[in-house]
PDB file of C-alpha atoms in Angstrom:
ATOM      1  CA  MET A   1       5.198 -17.826   5.951  1.00 69.00           C
ATOM      2  CA  GLY A   2       8.476 -19.506   6.457  1.00 81.00           C
ATOM      3  CA  ALA A   3       8.399 -21.645   2.703  1.00 80.00           C
ATOM      4  CA  ILE A   4       6.772 -18.213   1.596  1.00 70.00           C
ATOM      5  CA  SER A   5       9.879 -16.744   3.300  1.00 73.00           C
ATOM      6  CA  PHE A   6      12.761 -19.625   1.830  1.00 79.00           C
ATOM      7  CA  LEU A   7      11.346 -19.281  -1.471  1.00 75.00           C
ATOM      8  CA  ILE A   8      12.049 -15.179  -1.436  1.00 71.00           C
ATOM      9  CA  GLY A   9      15.267 -15.974  -0.745  1.00 77.00           C
ATOM     10  CA  LYS A  10      16.462 -18.214  -2.261  1.00 75.00           C
ATOM     11  CA  PHE A  11      14.548 -16.804  -5.478  1.00 73.00           C
ATOM     12  CA  GLN A  12      14.622 -13.105  -5.357  1.00 73.00           C
ATOM     13  CA  ASP A  13      14.868 -12.159  -8.854  1.00 73.00           C
ATOM     14  CA  PHE A  14      11.471 -14.427 -10.264  1.00 72.00           C
ATOM     15  CA  SER A  15       9.613 -12.130 -11.788  1.00 78.00           C
ATOM     16  CA  LEU A  16       5.357 -12.913 -10.074  1.00 79.00           C
ATOM     17  CA  TRP A  17       7.213 -11.439  -7.073  1.00 80.00           C
ATOM     18  CA  SER A  18       6.800  -7.773  -8.609  1.00 84.00           C
ATOM     19  CA  VAL A  19       2.684  -9.555  -9.671  1.00 88.00           C
ATOM     20  CA  LEU A  20       2.057 -10.627  -6.112  1.00 87.00           C
ATOM     21  CA  GLU A  21       3.271  -7.265  -4.202  1.00 89.00           C
ATOM     22  CA  LYS A  22       0.730  -4.836  -6.367  1.00 93.00           C
ATOM     23  CA  VAL A  23      -1.309  -7.653  -5.697  1.00 94.00           C
ATOM     24  CA  GLY A  24      -0.391  -7.297  -2.241  1.00 93.00           C
ATOM     25  CA  LYS A  25      -1.098  -3.311  -2.570  1.00 94.00           C
ATOM     26  CA  MET A  26      -4.490  -3.335  -3.903  1.00 95.00           C
ATOM     27  CA  SER A  27      -5.442  -5.980  -1.418  1.00 95.00           C
ATOM     28  CA  LEU A  28      -8.756  -4.299  -0.331  1.00 95.00           C
ATOM     29  CA  SER A  29      -9.474  -3.611  -4.235  1.00 96.00           C
ATOM     30  CA  CYS A  30      -8.967  -7.338  -4.631  1.00 95.00           C
ATOM     31  CA  TYR A  31     -10.998  -8.621  -1.717  1.00 96.00           C
ATOM     32  CA  VAL A  32     -13.508  -6.784  -2.558  1.00 96.00           C
ATOM     33  CA  LEU A  33     -13.074  -7.789  -6.377  1.00 94.00           C
ATOM     34  CA  GLN A  34     -13.047 -11.677  -5.496  1.00 94.00           C
ATOM     35  CA  ASN A  35     -15.963 -11.232  -3.516  1.00 94.00           C
ATOM     36  CA  VAL A  36     -18.450  -9.639  -6.306  1.00 94.00           C
ATOM     37  CA  VAL A  37     -15.873 -12.046  -9.390  1.00 93.00           C
ATOM     38  CA  SER A  38     -16.662 -15.226  -7.462  1.00 91.00           C
ATOM     39  CA  SER A  39     -21.113 -14.165  -5.528  1.00 91.00           C
ATOM     40  CA  ILE A  40     -21.761 -13.191  -9.938  1.00 92.00           C
ATOM     41  CA  LEU A  41     -20.618 -16.636 -10.860  1.00 89.00           C
ATOM     42  CA  PHE A  42     -21.500 -19.261  -8.269  1.00 85.00           C
ATOM     43  CA  TYR A  43     -24.731 -17.318  -6.747  1.00 86.00           C
ATOM     44  CA  GLY A  44     -28.468 -18.286  -7.680  1.00 80.00           C
ATOM     45  CA  TRP A  45     -28.115 -14.300  -9.106  1.00 85.00           C
ATOM     46  CA  GLY A  46     -25.346 -14.269 -11.050  1.00 80.00           C
ATOM     47  CA  PHE A  47     -24.508 -17.670 -13.178  1.00 82.00           C
ATOM     48  CA  GLY A  48     -25.939 -20.100 -10.552  1.00 80.00           C
ATOM     49  CA  LEU A  49     -23.175 -22.035 -10.743  1.00 80.00           C
ATOM     50  CA  GLY A  50     -22.634 -22.428  -7.059  1.00 78.00           C
ATOM     51  CA  GLY A  51     -25.502 -25.827  -6.640  1.00 74.00           C
ATOM     52  CA  HIS A  52     -22.749 -29.069  -7.009  1.00 70.00           C
ATOM     53  CA  PRO A  53     -19.284 -27.661  -8.868  1.00 70.00           C
ATOM     54  CA  ARG A  54     -16.694 -30.247  -9.078  1.00 78.00           C
ATOM     55  CA  SER A  55     -13.656 -29.631  -6.801  1.00 77.00           C
ATOM     56  CA  PHE A  56     -11.271 -29.599  -9.840  1.00 85.00           C
ATOM     57  CA  PHE A  57     -14.348 -26.807 -11.599  1.00 84.00           C
ATOM     58  CA  VAL A  58     -13.741 -24.825  -8.310  1.00 83.00           C
ATOM     59  CA  ILE A  59     -10.152 -24.733  -7.705  1.00 86.00           C
ATOM     60  CA  PHE A  60      -9.968 -23.967 -11.542  1.00 89.00           C
ATOM     61  CA  VAL A  61     -11.906 -21.015 -11.762  1.00 89.00           C
ATOM     62  CA  TRP A  62      -9.806 -20.016  -8.761  1.00 90.00           C
ATOM     63  CA  ILE A  63      -7.566 -20.194 -10.554  1.00 93.00           C
ATOM     64  CA  LEU A  64      -8.725 -17.913 -13.325  1.00 95.00           C
ATOM     65  CA  ILE A  65      -9.724 -15.541 -10.580  1.00 95.00           C
ATOM     66  CA  CYS A  66      -6.362 -15.388  -9.335  1.00 94.00           C
ATOM     67  CA  LEU A  67      -5.596 -14.841 -12.554  1.00 95.00           C
ATOM     68  CA  PHE A  68      -7.733 -11.951 -13.026  1.00 95.00           C
ATOM     69  CA  GLN A  69      -6.376 -10.246  -9.977  1.00 95.00           C
ATOM     70  CA  MET A  70      -3.010 -10.075 -10.623  1.00 95.00           C
ATOM     71  CA  LEU A  71      -2.831  -9.060 -14.701  1.00 95.00           C
ATOM     72  CA  PHE A  72      -5.759  -5.913 -12.624  1.00 95.00           C
ATOM     73  CA  ALA A  73      -3.679  -4.948 -10.459  1.00 96.00           C
ATOM     74  CA  THR A  74      -1.085  -4.565 -13.327  1.00 95.00           C
ATOM     75  CA  LEU A  75      -2.750  -3.173 -15.135  1.00 96.00           C
ATOM     76  CA  TRP A  76      -4.159  -0.386 -12.746  1.00 96.00           C
ATOM     77  CA  LEU A  77      -1.100  -0.060 -10.834  1.00 96.00           C
ATOM     78  CA  HIS A  78       0.680   1.096 -13.911  1.00 96.00           C
ATOM     79  CA  TYR A  79      -2.139   4.317 -13.923  1.00 97.00           C
ATOM     80  CA  PHE A  80      -3.023   5.020 -10.296  1.00 96.00           C
ATOM     81  CA  LYS A  81      -1.054   5.600  -7.297  1.00 94.00           C
ATOM     82  CA  MET A  82      -2.623   2.643  -5.150  1.00 94.00           C
ATOM     83  CA  GLY A  83      -5.704   0.339  -5.995  1.00 94.00           C
ATOM     84  CA  PRO A  84     -10.023   1.986  -6.460  1.00 95.00           C
ATOM     85  CA  MET A  85     -10.855   0.509  -2.918  1.00 95.00           C
ATOM     86  CA  GLU A  86      -7.496   2.008  -0.741  1.00 96.00           C
ATOM     87  CA  SER A  87      -8.394   5.850  -3.089  1.00 95.00           C
ATOM     88  CA  ALA A  88     -11.798   5.286  -1.183  1.00 95.00           C
ATOM     89  CA  ARG A  89     -10.965   4.499   1.686  1.00 95.00           C
ATOM     90  CA  LYS A  90      -8.239   7.117   2.247  1.00 94.00           C
ATOM     91  CA  CYS A  91     -10.362   9.596   0.812  1.00 93.00           C
ATOM     92  CA  LEU A  92     -13.174   8.820   3.600  1.00 94.00           C
ATOM     93  CA  ALA A  93     -10.749   8.458   6.466  1.00 93.00           C
ATOM     94  CA  SER A  94      -9.624  12.068   5.418  1.00 91.00           C
ATOM     95  CA  LEU A  95     -12.505  13.459   5.876  1.00 90.00           C
ATOM     96  CA  VAL A  96     -13.939  11.663   9.245  1.00 88.00           C
ATOM     97  CA  ILE A  97     -10.449  13.401  10.546  1.00 86.00           C
ATOM     98  CA  LYS A  98     -11.171  17.256   8.961  1.00 84.00           C
ATOM     99  CA  LYS A  99     -14.181  16.492  10.996  1.00 82.00           C
ATOM    100  CA  ASN A 100     -13.438  15.177  13.671  1.00 80.00           C
ATOM    101  CA  ILE A 101     -10.280  17.652  13.664  1.00 79.00           C
ATOM    102  CA  LYS A 102     -13.198  20.607  13.889  1.00 76.00           C
ATOM    103  CA  LYS A 103     -15.444  19.144  15.856  1.00 74.00           C
ATOM    104  CA  ASP A 104     -12.509  19.404  18.527  1.00 72.00           C
ATOM    105  CA  LEU A 105     -11.625  22.913  17.104  1.00 72.00           C
ATOM    106  CA  LYS A 106     -15.289  24.007  18.613  1.00 71.00           C
ATOM    107  CA  LEU A 107     -15.281  22.886  21.937  1.00 61.00           C
TER     108      LEU A 107
END
């Protein structure tokens, strides 16, 4: 955490920070996307690459997934205010709150 804080303070105008901020705004969507893509690539029902991959291959795939997520988050937030999973979570939470309010009013 200290190293990241130091880098952000030292290089405030670095364009990577804005991209990482967008990924952070869509953290739930990126987490789900990373799990779905990884399971498709590595499990037997997908491409089945998870047998005995070399360390460098796994690191390379991880870097590609991270770059894809950065691109996805940047493009998505260009058109929408929040990520798809964040929107679904917000919608479901508001439905639960409205349901609880109606139940409380009936009491």
